[in-house]
Amino acid sequence: MATVKKRGSSWYVQWKELSVTKDENGEVRREWKTRARSFPTERAAKTFGAEIEVSHARGETFVEKREQAVTTIGTIAKAYTIASVEAGSPLPTSRYRSSIIGSFMDFAGEDRAVTELSLSLLESYARALPSEGRKAATRHRKVLMAEQLWRWAHDRPERFPGVPVPRRYTGGSGEGDKLRAPPPVVAEGAATWADVDAMISKLRLPWHRRVAILIRYTGLRASQACGLGWRDVNLDNGTILARSAVRGAKKGKARTIPMHPALVSEMRAWGPAEGLLFPRRYKAPDGSKRLGPYRGDVLIKPFRRAWTLAKVPAFKWDVSELQEAEGERAKGSPSHAIRRCIRTELLRTGVEEAIVLHLVGQSQGHTASAYVPDNCPEQSPYWPRMLEAIKTIPDHRRLPSA
């Protein structure tokens, strides 16, 4: 029998439970214990009292739901990460998933029951995440991962009972209030492929043209391209390892880039395939000559001259004055204009922004980097999409002869 009473601003439910135990002599002892629970509303209290009455009417021992073994969000999150490893995903992928899901667990609570997963919970989670600037993309990605976790657990009812039917908050239903991925930021006034090709045709030295073609297909920074060695190039597999430990290059993790078939064909004719791609002779302290890489800034003057000779408007490749006027550090213009062209043109063709950022080595592309391990890039789920992105780059062999 359950009794519902109001005390102050709360509602209390009292009921008795029969406790059966054995003493030290083996005799069975039956003892009735009074228990109670408080609720904020009368409706919740009466619902709880009704559950007690039903259990007693059936001759069953009433057990509170909070005392039953329940599946928690933390449980399915750990299982989801382990499953990705067992499925053969690279270790960085599982670490990334664990990190991104950890944000959702911090908000919802690791011990929260999966039965509490709801659309309103996703909405509250989205509102709690930063949405300004580029963080909007991260916000969308985190909510999307929470939805994937929910759907994965629901598809395994025998393992995770009680998971509600998945609901989406990242679009798909046509409702205007759903969270959508922010559109990519496409630069205005960037050079086109035709502008870049015209500039390359005006470069005088063969090695300058080779560096420009390499940047055109890979998005490498000038210093990285100049410091590239043949050990970083695999023409058979069609990959390039862009290292960060190059003098003058931006610090950060190395990244593996797929090569365009036209670039592979071009580089096979460069040879010999040993040492640096673009070696320069330096004078050692003892007076002898030694080979070393060029600095990226040696390309500024010839590239500037080529842009001018190609009659490409200066606002497309010389943005240093504008940046300095706005208080920013000048980029590696004019070589940076080629990278800016790659980013802009790929985004315009519909390539996913995370893929583009990884290809050009932007710091915001760390998400894609987590998906593309250097030791086994072909195992990455991002790799096929990177190959498709590279294929959208037009062939440079339509260039007019220099």
Coordinates of C-alpha atoms in Angstrom, one line a residue, residues 151-367:
R151 CA 21.4 5.7 -33.7
W152 CA 24.2 3.1 -33.3
A153 CA 22.9 2.2 -29.8
H154 CA 19.3 2.0 -31.0
D155 CA 20.3 -0.5 -33.7
R156 CA 21.5 -2.9 -31.0
P157 CA 18.5 -3.4 -28.7
E158 CA 19.7 -6.8 -27.5
R159 CA 22.8 -5.1 -26.1
F160 CA 21.4 -1.7 -25.1
P161 CA 17.7 -2.1 -24.2
G162 CA 15.5 0.9 -23.7
V163 CA 17.1 3.3 -26.2
P164 CA 14.4 5.6 -27.6
V165 CA 13.8 5.9 -31.4
P166 CA 16.6 8.2 -32.7
R167 CA 15.7 11.9 -33.5
R168 CA 17.8 14.2 -35.7
Y169 CA 18.6 17.8 -34.9
T170 CA 21.1 18.3 -37.7
G171 CA 18.5 18.7 -40.5
G172 CA 17.0 16.2 -42.8
S173 CA 13.3 16.8 -42.0
G174 CA 12.9 20.1 -43.7
E175 CA 12.1 22.0 -40.5
G176 CA 13.6 25.5 -40.4
D177 CA 14.8 25.3 -36.8
K178 CA 17.1 22.3 -37.3
L179 CA 20.8 22.8 -36.9
R180 CA 22.6 22.9 -40.2
A181 CA 26.2 22.8 -41.2
P182 CA 27.5 26.4 -41.8
P183 CA 28.4 27.2 -45.4
P184 CA 32.1 27.2 -46.2
V185 CA 33.8 30.6 -46.4
V186 CA 34.7 31.2 -50.0
A187 CA 37.2 33.9 -50.6
E188 CA 36.2 36.7 -52.9
G189 CA 38.6 37.9 -55.6
A190 CA 40.8 34.9 -55.5
A191 CA 42.8 33.9 -58.6
T192 CA 41.2 31.3 -60.8
W193 CA 42.9 28.2 -62.4
A194 CA 43.3 30.1 -65.6
D195 CA 45.1 32.9 -63.7
V196 CA 47.4 30.5 -62.0
D197 CA 48.2 28.7 -65.3
A198 CA 48.9 32.0 -67.0
M199 CA 51.3 33.0 -64.2
I200 CA 53.1 29.6 -64.3
S201 CA 53.7 30.0 -68.1
K202 CA 55.5 33.3 -67.4
L203 CA 58.1 31.9 -65.0
R204 CA 61.5 31.9 -66.5
L205 CA 63.5 29.2 -64.6
P206 CA 62.4 25.6 -65.0
W207 CA 62.7 24.9 -61.2
H208 CA 60.4 27.9 -60.5
R209 CA 57.8 26.4 -62.8
R210 CA 58.1 23.0 -61.2
V211 CA 57.6 24.5 -57.7
A212 CA 54.6 26.4 -58.9
I213 CA 53.1 23.3 -60.5
L214 CA 53.7 21.3 -57.2
I215 CA 52.0 24.0 -55.1
R216 CA 49.1 24.1 -57.7
Y217 CA 48.3 20.4 -57.2
T218 CA 49.1 20.0 -53.5
G219 CA 48.5 23.3 -51.7
L220 CA 51.9 23.1 -50.1
R221 CA 53.4 26.2 -48.6
A222 CA 56.4 27.6 -50.5
S223 CA 58.9 26.6 -47.8
Q224 CA 57.4 23.1 -47.7
A225 CA 57.6 22.7 -51.4
C226 CA 61.2 23.9 -51.6
G227 CA 62.3 21.6 -48.7
L228 CA 60.6 18.5 -50.2
G229 CA 62.8 15.5 -50.7
W230 CA 62.3 12.5 -53.0
R231 CA 62.0 10.3 -49.8
D232 CA 58.7 12.2 -49.2
V233 CA 57.3 11.4 -52.6
N234 CA 55.8 8.0 -53.6
L235 CA 55.1 8.1 -57.3
D236 CA 53.9 4.5 -57.3
N237 CA 51.3 5.0 -54.7
G238 CA 50.7 8.6 -55.7
T239 CA 51.3 10.3 -52.3
I240 CA 53.3 13.1 -50.8
L241 CA 54.2 13.5 -47.2
A242 CA 54.3 17.2 -46.3
R243 CA 56.6 17.6 -43.4
S244 CA 56.4 20.4 -40.9
A245 CA 60.1 20.4 -39.9
V246 CA 61.1 22.5 -42.9
R247 CA 62.9 25.7 -42.4
G248 CA 60.3 28.5 -42.8
A249 CA 57.3 26.2 -42.9
K250 CA 54.4 26.6 -40.5
K251 CA 54.7 24.4 -37.4
G252 CA 52.3 21.7 -37.0
K253 CA 51.7 18.0 -37.8
A254 CA 52.8 16.5 -41.1
R255 CA 50.1 15.5 -43.5
T256 CA 49.8 13.0 -46.4
I257 CA 48.4 14.3 -49.7
P258 CA 47.2 12.3 -52.7
M259 CA 48.8 13.2 -56.0
H260 CA 46.9 14.2 -59.1
P261 CA 47.7 11.8 -62.1
A262 CA 49.0 14.8 -64.1
L263 CA 51.4 15.7 -61.3
V264 CA 52.7 12.1 -61.1
S265 CA 53.3 12.1 -64.8
E266 CA 55.1 15.5 -64.6
M267 CA 57.4 14.5 -61.7
R268 CA 58.5 11.2 -63.3
A269 CA 60.3 13.3 -65.8
W270 CA 62.1 15.5 -63.2
G271 CA 64.7 13.0 -61.9
P272 CA 67.0 11.9 -60.6
A273 CA 64.7 10.7 -57.8
E274 CA 67.1 11.2 -54.9
G275 CA 68.0 13.9 -52.4
L276 CA 66.0 17.2 -52.6
L277 CA 63.6 18.0 -55.3
F278 CA 65.1 21.5 -55.6
P279 CA 68.6 21.5 -54.2
R280 CA 70.8 24.5 -53.8
R281 CA 74.5 24.7 -53.2
Y282 CA 75.6 26.4 -50.0
K283 CA 79.0 27.4 -48.9
A284 CA 80.1 25.5 -45.8
P285 CA 82.3 27.1 -43.1
D286 CA 85.3 25.2 -44.4
G287 CA 84.8 26.6 -47.8
S288 CA 83.3 23.5 -49.4
K289 CA 80.0 23.3 -51.2
R290 CA 77.1 21.4 -49.8
L291 CA 73.5 20.9 -50.9
G292 CA 70.6 22.3 -49.0
P293 CA 67.0 23.5 -49.6
Y294 CA 65.9 26.9 -50.9
R295 CA 64.0 29.2 -48.6
G296 CA 60.4 29.9 -49.6
D297 CA 61.0 33.6 -49.8
V298 CA 63.3 33.2 -52.8
L299 CA 60.1 32.7 -54.9
I300 CA 58.6 36.0 -54.0
K301 CA 60.3 38.1 -56.7
P302 CA 60.0 35.7 -59.6
F303 CA 56.4 34.9 -58.7
R304 CA 55.5 38.6 -58.4
R305 CA 57.1 39.2 -61.8
A306 CA 55.2 36.3 -63.4
W307 CA 51.8 37.5 -62.0
T308 CA 52.5 40.9 -63.4
L309 CA 53.6 39.6 -66.9
A310 CA 50.4 37.4 -67.0
K311 CA 48.4 40.6 -66.5
V312 CA 46.5 39.1 -63.5
P313 CA 45.0 41.9 -61.4
A314 CA 47.1 42.6 -58.3
F315 CA 44.1 42.3 -55.9
K316 CA 44.0 38.6 -56.8
W317 CA 47.6 37.8 -55.7
D318 CA 49.0 40.7 -53.8
V319 CA 47.1 41.0 -50.5
S320 CA 50.0 41.9 -48.3
E321 CA 49.2 45.6 -48.2
L322 CA 45.5 45.0 -47.3
Q323 CA 46.5 42.6 -44.5
E324 CA 49.0 44.9 -43.1
A325 CA 46.5 47.8 -43.1
E326 CA 44.1 45.6 -41.2
G327 CA 46.7 44.7 -38.6
E328 CA 47.4 41.2 -39.9
R329 CA 50.7 39.6 -40.7
A330 CA 51.3 39.4 -44.4
K331 CA 50.9 35.9 -45.9
G332 CA 53.4 34.4 -48.2
S333 CA 52.1 36.3 -51.1
P334 CA 52.4 36.0 -54.1
S335 CA 52.9 32.2 -53.8
H336 CA 50.1 32.1 -51.2
A337 CA 47.7 33.2 -54.0
I338 CA 48.1 29.7 -55.6
R339 CA 47.0 28.1 -52.3
R340 CA 44.2 30.5 -52.0
C341 CA 43.1 29.6 -55.5
I342 CA 43.0 25.9 -54.6
R343 CA 40.9 26.4 -51.5
T344 CA 38.4 28.7 -53.3
E345 CA 38.0 26.6 -56.4
L346 CA 37.6 23.3 -54.5
L347 CA 35.0 24.9 -52.2
R348 CA 33.1 26.2 -55.3
T349 CA 33.0 22.7 -56.8
G350 CA 31.3 21.4 -53.6
V351 CA 34.3 19.7 -51.9
E352 CA 33.8 19.3 -48.1
E353 CA 35.5 22.2 -46.2
A354 CA 37.3 19.8 -43.8
I355 CA 38.9 18.0 -46.8
V356 CA 40.0 21.3 -48.4
L357 CA 41.5 22.6 -45.1
H358 CA 43.4 19.4 -44.7
L359 CA 44.8 19.5 -48.3
V360 CA 46.1 23.1 -47.9
G361 CA 47.4 22.5 -44.4
Q362 CA 45.2 25.0 -42.6
S363 CA 45.2 24.7 -38.8
Q364 CA 41.4 24.4 -38.8
G365 CA 41.9 21.1 -40.7
H366 CA 43.0 19.2 -37.6
T367 CA 39.7 17.3 -37.7

